[in-house]
């Protein structure tokens, strides 16, 4: 296929995430990628600021990860996980148990982040069923969150961003506390937890779990909230006998400056969801970790088993590459890399604060966000970034980046420089 044929067929027949068929925006065909660069079929190279939605933490086509995948494919690409096991799954589970907060000793592998969230929610319901409290099957979350695109994940994602009105009558209706207002580095104010604590106090008899993204709210608004908020949530969950599900699908594996964002608050959740960066961006895989007591309680209740089992559960290719990716991360100096990226993003994006169209610039770990006053015009801004040689994919009012951890200082400067320039030029339009 020529690049033109490829794009023409794509335009006629392929859906892309959150896009219109009748008013399609341009898409760009990627021929290959290495390190932090995407190579388009027309020969252009783009510095990738998105790490393919948080996942490609070591850069593209990492020699070790690619070799691991090839070697595993030569031995065992897939086998059902019902009644069978294999070394990639066991090795990966052992690394995850070792590096996640203490007490999360059981691992359930799922095939995507959304499925992991569903699994976590089902675990919480089955836990209280086993505990003889079957009335506890509702969920409490906070506004501005994002937990995935399937129905139950949507039901705990922000009701406005997630267009819950469109799905009224189909989506279960759960409880939403106000979004946290104290930012990560703000002075803590006790009133920030009032909405949450009122809801948990009023509804705990029917609540099985609180689900939230610790510290960093991702696709629901790219907000960084105060660690004290999370500590209070943990204490309230304990006080009212409600499980805490931490969705670290976006934040896991170093992105926020800690290996897991819960560590900012020294909080251990009862159930932890991981995904995105788990395989270093090679393939789709997710994991749900929980405490032994949760597993035991589920096993005590009727029907005595946890009711879930994906066809591609613990896929050996995905587990092998994930295990290699986790080892690679642990052996790297990721803390220093993230610190350096944080400083460069802070410096490089600071000039955006002078633009009238910019509401706020915020940085945490290897995440940089420019929040605009109005939604950006994707039809003009996307080609403008590509023209400048960078891949940045805004949504709504958010222009944000979360680069691969291996991005050089020079490339970070090019990336942030391009963002400042493009936003300044868009302002003139
Ligand atoms: C991306 C994401 C999900 C959904 O993961 P998928 O792999 O896209 O299904 C869930 N929760 C959070 C916090 C995410 O960032």
Coordinates of C-alpha atoms and ligand atoms in Angstrom, one line a residue:
X1 CA 0.0 0.0 0.0
X2 CA 1.2 3.5 -0.7
X3 CA 0.9 5.9 2.2
X4 CA -1.9 7.7 0.3
X5 CA -3.9 4.4 -0.2
X6 CA -3.4 3.5 3.4
X7 CA -4.8 6.8 4.6
X8 CA -7.6 6.8 2.1
X9 CA -8.8 3.4 3.3
X10 CA -8.4 4.3 6.9
X11 CA -10.6 7.4 6.4
X12 CA -13.3 5.4 4.8
X13 CA -13.4 2.4 7.1
X14 CA -11.6 2.8 10.4
X15 CA -12.9 4.2 13.7
X16 CA -10.3 6.0 15.8
X17 CA -10.8 6.8 19.5
X18 CA -13.5 9.3 20.2
X19 CA -13.9 10.4 16.6
X20 CA -16.6 11.3 14.1
X21 CA -17.1 9.4 10.9
X22 CA -18.6 12.3 9.1
X23 CA -16.2 15.0 10.3
X24 CA -12.9 13.1 10.5
X25 CA -9.8 14.9 11.7
X26 CA -6.5 14.1 10.1
X27 CA -4.7 10.9 11.1
X28 CA -1.0 10.3 10.5
X29 CA 0.4 6.9 9.5
X30 CA 3.3 5.6 11.6
X31 CA 5.8 3.4 9.7
X32 CA 8.0 2.6 12.7
X33 CA 9.2 4.0 16.0
X34 CA 12.4 3.9 18.0
X35 CA 13.4 5.6 21.2
X36 CA 11.2 8.7 21.6
X37 CA 10.6 9.1 17.9
X38 CA 7.7 8.1 15.7
X39 CA 8.6 7.8 12.0
X40 CA 5.7 8.6 9.7
X41 CA 5.2 6.9 6.3
X42 CA 6.1 10.2 4.6
X43 CA 9.5 10.1 6.3
X44 CA 8.9 12.8 8.9
X45 CA 10.0 12.1 12.5
X46 CA 8.1 13.3 15.5
X47 CA 9.3 13.5 19.1
X48 CA 6.6 11.6 21.1
X49 CA 5.3 13.5 24.1
X50 CA 2.5 11.1 24.8
X51 CA 4.3 7.8 25.3
X52 CA 1.2 6.3 23.6
X53 CA -1.1 7.3 26.5
X54 CA 1.3 6.8 29.4
X55 CA 2.5 3.3 28.3
X56 CA 5.8 3.5 26.5
X57 CA 8.0 4.4 29.4
X58 CA 11.2 2.9 28.0
X59 CA 10.8 4.3 24.5
X60 CA 9.8 2.4 21.4
X61 CA 11.4 -0.7 20.1
X62 CA 13.6 -1.2 23.1
X63 CA 16.2 -3.9 22.2
X64 CA 15.7 -5.9 25.4
X65 CA 11.9 -5.8 25.3
X66 CA 11.7 -6.7 21.6
X67 CA 14.1 -9.6 22.1
X68 CA 12.1 -10.8 25.1
X69 CA 8.9 -10.8 23.1
X70 CA 10.5 -12.6 20.1
X71 CA 12.0 -15.2 22.3
X72 CA 8.7 -15.8 24.1
X73 CA 6.9 -16.1 20.8
X74 CA 9.3 -18.9 19.8
X75 CA 8.3 -20.8 22.9
X76 CA 4.7 -20.1 23.9
X77 CA 2.6 -17.3 22.6
X78 CA -0.6 -18.3 24.4
X79 CA -2.2 -20.9 26.5
X80 CA -5.4 -20.9 28.4
X81 CA -5.0 -20.0 32.1
X82 CA -7.8 -22.2 33.3
X83 CA -5.9 -25.1 35.0
X84 CA -2.6 -24.2 33.4
X85 CA 0.2 -21.8 34.4
X86 CA 3.6 -20.7 33.1
X87 CA 6.7 -19.0 34.1
X88 CA 6.1 -15.5 32.6
X89 CA 2.9 -15.2 34.6
X90 CA 4.5 -16.4 37.8
X91 CA 7.6 -14.2 37.4
X92 CA 5.5 -11.1 36.7
X93 CA 3.2 -11.8 39.6
X94 CA 6.2 -12.1 41.9
X95 CA 7.7 -8.8 40.7
X96 CA 4.3 -7.0 41.2
X97 CA 3.8 -8.5 44.7
X98 CA 7.3 -7.4 45.6
X99 CA 7.1 -3.8 44.3
X100 CA 3.5 -2.8 45.2
X101 CA 2.6 -1.6 48.7
X102 CA 2.8 -4.3 51.3
X103 CA -0.1 -6.7 51.8
X104 CA -1.2 -6.8 48.1
X105 CA -0.4 -10.5 47.7
X106 CA -2.9 -11.8 45.2
X107 CA -2.7 -11.1 41.5
X108 CA -5.5 -11.3 38.9
X109 CA -4.4 -10.7 35.3
X110 CA -6.8 -9.0 32.9
X111 CA -6.5 -7.9 29.3
X112 CA -7.0 -4.2 29.5
X113 CA -7.3 -1.4 32.1
X114 CA -11.1 -1.2 31.7
X115 CA -11.4 -4.9 32.4
X116 CA -9.1 -4.6 35.4
X117 CA -11.5 -1.9 36.9
X118 CA -14.5 -4.2 36.3
X119 CA -12.6 -7.0 38.0
X120 CA -11.8 -4.8 41.0
X121 CA -15.5 -3.7 41.3
X122 CA -16.7 -7.3 41.1
X123 CA -14.1 -8.3 43.8
X124 CA -15.5 -5.7 46.1
X125 CA -19.1 -6.9 45.6
X126 CA -18.1 -10.5 46.1
X127 CA -16.1 -9.6 49.2
X128 CA -19.0 -8.3 51.1
X129 CA -21.2 -11.1 49.8
X130 CA -18.8 -13.5 51.4
X131 CA -18.6 -11.4 54.5
X132 CA -22.4 -11.8 54.9
X133 CA -23.1 -8.1 54.1
X134 CA -24.8 -8.5 50.7
X135 CA -26.4 -5.0 50.9
X136 CA -23.0 -3.5 50.4
X137 CA -22.7 -3.3 46.6
X138 CA -22.7 0.4 45.7
X139 CA -19.7 2.5 44.8
X140 CA -18.5 5.9 45.9
X141 CA -16.0 7.9 43.8
X142 CA -14.9 11.5 43.2
X143 CA -15.8 13.8 40.3
X144 CA -13.3 14.4 37.5
X145 CA -12.2 10.8 37.5
X146 CA -11.7 8.4 34.6
X147 CA -11.7 4.6 34.9
X148 CA -12.3 3.4 31.4
X149 CA -14.9 3.1 28.6
X150 CA -17.0 0.1 29.4
X151 CA -20.2 0.5 31.3
X152 CA -19.2 0.0 34.9
X153 CA -16.0 1.9 34.4
X154 CA -18.0 4.7 32.9
X155 CA -20.4 4.6 35.8
X156 CA -17.6 5.7 38.1
X157 CA -16.0 8.1 35.7
X158 CA -16.9 11.8 35.8
X159 CA -20.7 12.1 35.0
X160 CA -20.3 15.3 32.9
X161 CA -17.1 14.4 30.9
X162 CA -18.4 10.9 30.5
X163 CA -21.8 12.1 29.1
X164 CA -23.8 10.0 31.6
X165 CA -26.9 11.8 30.5
X166 CA -26.7 10.0 27.2
X167 CA -26.7 6.6 28.9
X168 CA -29.3 7.3 31.6
X169 CA -31.2 4.2 32.4
X170 CA -28.4 2.0 31.2
X171 CA -25.5 3.1 33.5
X172 CA -25.8 2.2 37.1
X173 CA -25.9 5.4 39.2
X174 CA -23.3 5.6 41.9
X175 CA -22.2 8.3 44.4
X176 CA -19.9 11.1 43.5
X177 CA -18.1 13.3 45.9
X178 CA -16.9 16.8 44.8
X179 CA -13.5 16.7 43.2
X180 CA -10.6 17.5 45.5
X181 CA -9.8 21.3 45.4
X182 CA -6.4 21.3 47.3
X183 CA -3.7 20.9 44.7
X184 CA -0.8 18.6 45.3
X185 CA 1.5 21.3 46.6
X186 CA -1.2 23.5 48.2
X187 CA -1.6 24.0 51.9
X188 CA -4.1 21.3 53.1
X189 CA -7.6 22.5 54.0
X190 CA -9.9 20.2 56.0
X191 CA -13.0 21.4 54.1
X192 CA -11.7 19.6 51.0
X193 CA -12.8 16.2 52.4
X194 CA -16.2 17.3 53.6
X195 CA -18.2 16.3 50.6
X196 CA -16.6 12.9 50.5
X197 CA -16.9 12.3 54.2
X198 CA -20.6 13.2 54.2
X199 CA -21.3 10.7 51.5
X200 CA -19.5 7.8 53.0
X201 CA -21.1 8.5 56.4
X202 CA -24.5 8.6 54.9
X203 CA -24.2 5.6 52.6
X204 CA -21.6 3.2 54.1
X205 CA -24.3 0.5 54.7
X206 CA -24.7 0.2 51.0
X207 CA -21.1 0.9 49.9
X208 CA -18.7 -1.9 49.1
X209 CA -15.9 0.3 47.8
X210 CA -14.5 3.7 47.0
X211 CA -12.8 3.8 43.7
X212 CA -10.4 6.6 42.7
X213 CA -7.2 7.5 40.9
X214 CA -4.7 8.3 43.7
X215 CA -3.1 11.8 43.5
X216 CA -3.3 12.2 39.7
X217 CA -6.7 12.3 38.0
X218 CA -5.9 11.4 34.4
X219 CA -8.2 11.6 31.4
X220 CA -10.9 13.1 33.6
X221 CA -9.1 16.4 33.9
X222 CA -5.3 15.9 34.5
X223 CA -5.5 17.2 38.1
X224 CA -3.0 16.6 40.9
X225 CA -4.6 16.6 44.3
X226 CA -3.3 16.7 47.9
X227 CA -1.9 13.5 49.5
X228 CA -3.8 14.4 52.7
X229 CA -7.0 13.9 50.7
X230 CA -6.0 10.3 50.0
X231 CA -5.0 9.7 53.6
X232 CA -8.4 10.9 54.8
X233 CA -10.1 8.7 52.3
X234 CA -8.2 5.7 53.5
X235 CA -9.0 6.5 57.2
X236 CA -12.7 7.0 56.3
X237 CA -12.8 3.7 54.4
X238 CA -11.4 1.9 57.5
X239 CA -13.8 3.7 59.8
X240 CA -16.9 2.8 57.8
X241 CA -15.8 -0.7 56.6
X242 CA -15.6 0.1 52.9
X243 CA -12.9 -1.2 50.6
X244 CA -10.5 1.2 48.8
X245 CA -9.8 0.5 45.1
X246 CA -6.8 2.5 43.8
X247 CA -6.9 2.8 40.0
X248 CA -3.2 3.3 39.2
X249 CA -3.6 2.3 35.6
X250 CA -2.2 5.7 34.5
X251 CA 0.0 6.5 37.5
X252 CA 1.7 3.1 38.1
X253 CA 5.4 2.5 37.4
X254 CA 7.0 5.8 38.3
X255 CA 5.0 8.4 36.3
X256 CA 4.1 10.6 39.2
X257 CA 7.6 10.5 40.8
X258 CA 6.8 7.5 43.0
X259 CA 6.7 4.0 41.8
X260 CA 3.0 4.0 42.7
X261 CA 1.1 7.3 43.4
X262 CA -0.4 5.8 46.6
X263 CA 3.1 6.1 48.0
X264 CA 2.8 10.0 48.0
X265 CA 0.4 9.4 50.9
X266 CA 1.8 6.2 52.3
X267 CA -1.6 4.6 51.7
X268 CA -2.2 0.9 51.0
X269 CA -5.4 0.3 49.0
X270 CA -7.3 -3.0 49.4
X271 CA -7.4 -3.4 45.6
X272 CA -5.0 -2.0 43.1
X273 CA -5.5 -1.8 39.3
X274 CA -2.4 -1.6 37.0
X275 CA -2.3 -1.4 33.3
X276 CA -0.9 1.0 30.6
X277 CA 2.9 1.1 31.4
X278 CA 2.8 -2.5 32.7
X279 CA 4.2 -3.9 29.4
X280 CA 6.3 -0.9 28.6
X281 CA 3.7 -0.2 25.9
X282 CA 4.3 -3.4 24.0
X283 CA 0.8 -4.9 24.4
X284 CA -2.4 -4.8 26.3
X285 CA -2.2 -6.2 29.8
X286 CA -3.5 -5.2 33.2
X287 CA -3.4 -6.6 36.7
X288 CA -5.5 -6.4 39.8
X289 CA -3.8 -6.9 43.1
X290 CA -5.6 -7.5 46.3
X291 CA -5.1 -8.6 49.9
X292 CA -5.3 -12.3 50.9
X293 CA -8.3 -11.5 53.2
X294 CA -10.2 -10.2 50.2
X295 CA -9.5 -13.4 48.3
X296 CA -10.4 -15.5 51.3
X297 CA -13.7 -13.8 51.9
X298 CA -14.6 -14.1 48.2
X299 CA -13.8 -17.8 48.3
X300 CA -16.0 -18.3 51.4
X301 CA -19.1 -16.8 49.9
X302 CA -21.4 -18.4 47.3
X303 CA -20.4 -19.6 44.6
X304 CA -17.0 -20.0 46.3
X305 CA -15.0 -18.7 43.4
X306 CA -14.2 -15.3 41.9
X307 CA -16.5 -14.9 38.9
X308 CA -14.1 -13.8 36.1
X309 CA -11.8 -15.4 33.6
X310 CA -10.8 -13.7 30.4
X311 CA -9.9 -15.9 27.4
X312 CA -6.5 -14.2 27.1
X313 CA -5.9 -14.1 30.8
X314 CA -2.1 -13.9 31.7
X315 CA -1.1 -14.0 28.0
X316 CA 2.5 -15.3 28.1
X317 CA 3.8 -12.8 25.5
X318 CA 2.3 -9.9 27.5
X319 CA 3.5 -11.3 30.8
X320 CA 7.0 -11.9 29.5
X321 CA 7.4 -8.4 28.1
X322 CA 5.8 -6.9 31.2
X323 CA 8.2 -8.7 33.5
X324 CA 11.2 -7.5 31.4
X325 CA 9.8 -4.0 31.4
X326 CA 9.4 -3.9 35.2
X327 CA 13.0 -5.3 35.7
X328 CA 14.3 -2.7 33.2
X329 CA 12.5 0.1 35.2
X330 CA 13.8 -1.1 38.6
X331 CA 17.4 -1.4 37.2
X332 CA 17.3 2.1 35.7
X333 CA 17.7 5.3 37.6
X334 CA 14.1 6.2 37.1
X335 CA 13.8 8.5 40.1
X336 CA 16.5 10.8 38.7
X337 CA 15.1 10.6 35.2
X338 CA 11.6 11.6 36.4
X339 CA 13.0 14.4 38.6
X340 CA 14.9 15.7 35.6
X341 CA 11.9 15.5 33.3
X342 CA 9.8 17.3 36.0
X343 CA 12.3 20.2 36.1
X344 CA 12.5 20.4 32.3
X345 CA 8.8 20.3 31.9
X346 CA 8.4 23.0 34.6
X347 CA 11.0 25.3 32.9
X348 CA 10.0 24.6 29.4
X349 CA 6.2 25.0 29.9
X350 CA 6.5 28.1 32.2
X351 CA 6.3 30.6 29.3
X352 CA 2.8 29.3 28.5
X353 CA 1.7 31.0 31.8
X354 CA 2.0 34.4 30.0
X355 CA -0.5 33.5 27.3
X356 CA -4.0 35.0 27.8
X357 CA -5.5 31.7 26.5
X358 CA -3.8 29.7 29.2
X359 CA -5.6 29.1 32.5
X360 CA -2.9 27.1 34.4
X361 CA 0.3 25.2 33.9
X362 CA 1.0 22.3 36.2
X363 CA 3.7 19.6 36.4
X364 CA 4.1 16.5 38.6
X365 CA 6.7 13.9 38.0
X366 CA 6.9 13.2 34.2
X367 CA 3.4 14.7 33.6
X368 CA 3.1 18.3 32.2
X369 CA -0.3 20.0 31.7
X370 CA -1.2 23.2 30.1
X371 CA -4.9 23.9 30.9
X372 CA -6.4 26.3 28.4
X373 CA -9.4 28.6 29.1
X374 CA -11.3 27.2 26.1
X375 CA -11.2 23.8 24.3
X376 CA -8.5 23.8 21.6
X377 CA -9.3 23.6 17.9
X378 CA -8.1 20.1 17.1
X379 CA -8.3 20.7 13.3
X380 CA -5.7 23.4 13.5
X381 CA -3.6 22.5 16.5
X382 CA -2.8 18.9 15.6
X383 CA -1.2 19.7 12.3
X384 CA 0.6 22.6 13.9
X385 CA 2.3 20.2 16.4
X386 CA 3.2 17.8 13.6
X387 CA 4.7 20.7 11.6
X388 CA 6.9 21.4 14.6
X389 CA 8.1 17.8 14.7
X390 CA 6.4 16.7 17.9
X391 CA 3.5 14.4 18.8
X392 CA 1.1 16.0 21.3
X393 CA -2.5 15.0 21.4
X394 CA -4.7 17.5 23.4
X395 CA -8.2 16.8 24.5
X396 CA -10.7 19.5 25.3
X397 CA -9.0 22.3 27.2
X398 CA -5.9 20.2 28.1
X399 CA -2.7 20.2 26.2
X400 CA -0.6 17.7 28.1
X401 CA 2.5 15.5 27.8
X402 CA 3.9 12.4 29.6
X403 CA 7.0 11.5 27.7
X404 CA 9.0 8.3 27.7
X405 CA 11.4 8.4 30.7
X406 CA 14.4 8.1 28.4
X407 CA 13.7 11.5 26.7
X408 CA 16.9 13.6 26.5
X409 CA 17.1 17.2 27.7
X410 CA 17.3 18.4 24.1
X411 CA 14.2 16.5 23.0
X412 CA 12.4 17.8 26.1
X413 CA 13.3 21.3 25.2
X414 CA 12.1 20.8 21.6
X415 CA 8.9 19.3 22.9
X416 CA 8.1 22.1 25.4
X417 CA 9.3 24.8 23.0
X418 CA 7.0 23.5 20.3
X419 CA 4.0 23.6 22.8
X420 CA 4.8 27.2 23.8
X421 CA 5.1 28.2 20.1
X422 CA 2.0 26.4 18.9
X423 CA -0.1 27.8 21.7
X424 CA 1.2 31.3 21.1
X425 CA 0.4 31.0 17.3
X426 CA -3.0 29.5 18.0
X427 CA -3.7 32.6 20.2
X428 CA -3.1 34.8 17.2
X429 CA -5.7 33.0 15.0
Ligands
LIG1 C1 -6.6 4.3 30.6 C2 -7.3 4.2 31.9 C3 -8.2 3.1 32.2 C4 -8.7 2.2 31.1 O1 -7.7 1.4 30.6 P1 -7.9 0.8 29.1 O2 -6.7 -0.1 28.9 O3 -7.9 1.9 28.1 O4 -9.1 0.0 29.1 C5 -8.7 3.0 33.4 N1 -8.3 3.8 34.4 C6 -7.4 4.8 34.3 C7 -7.0 5.7 35.4 C8 -6.8 5.0 33.0 O5 -6.0 6.0 32.8

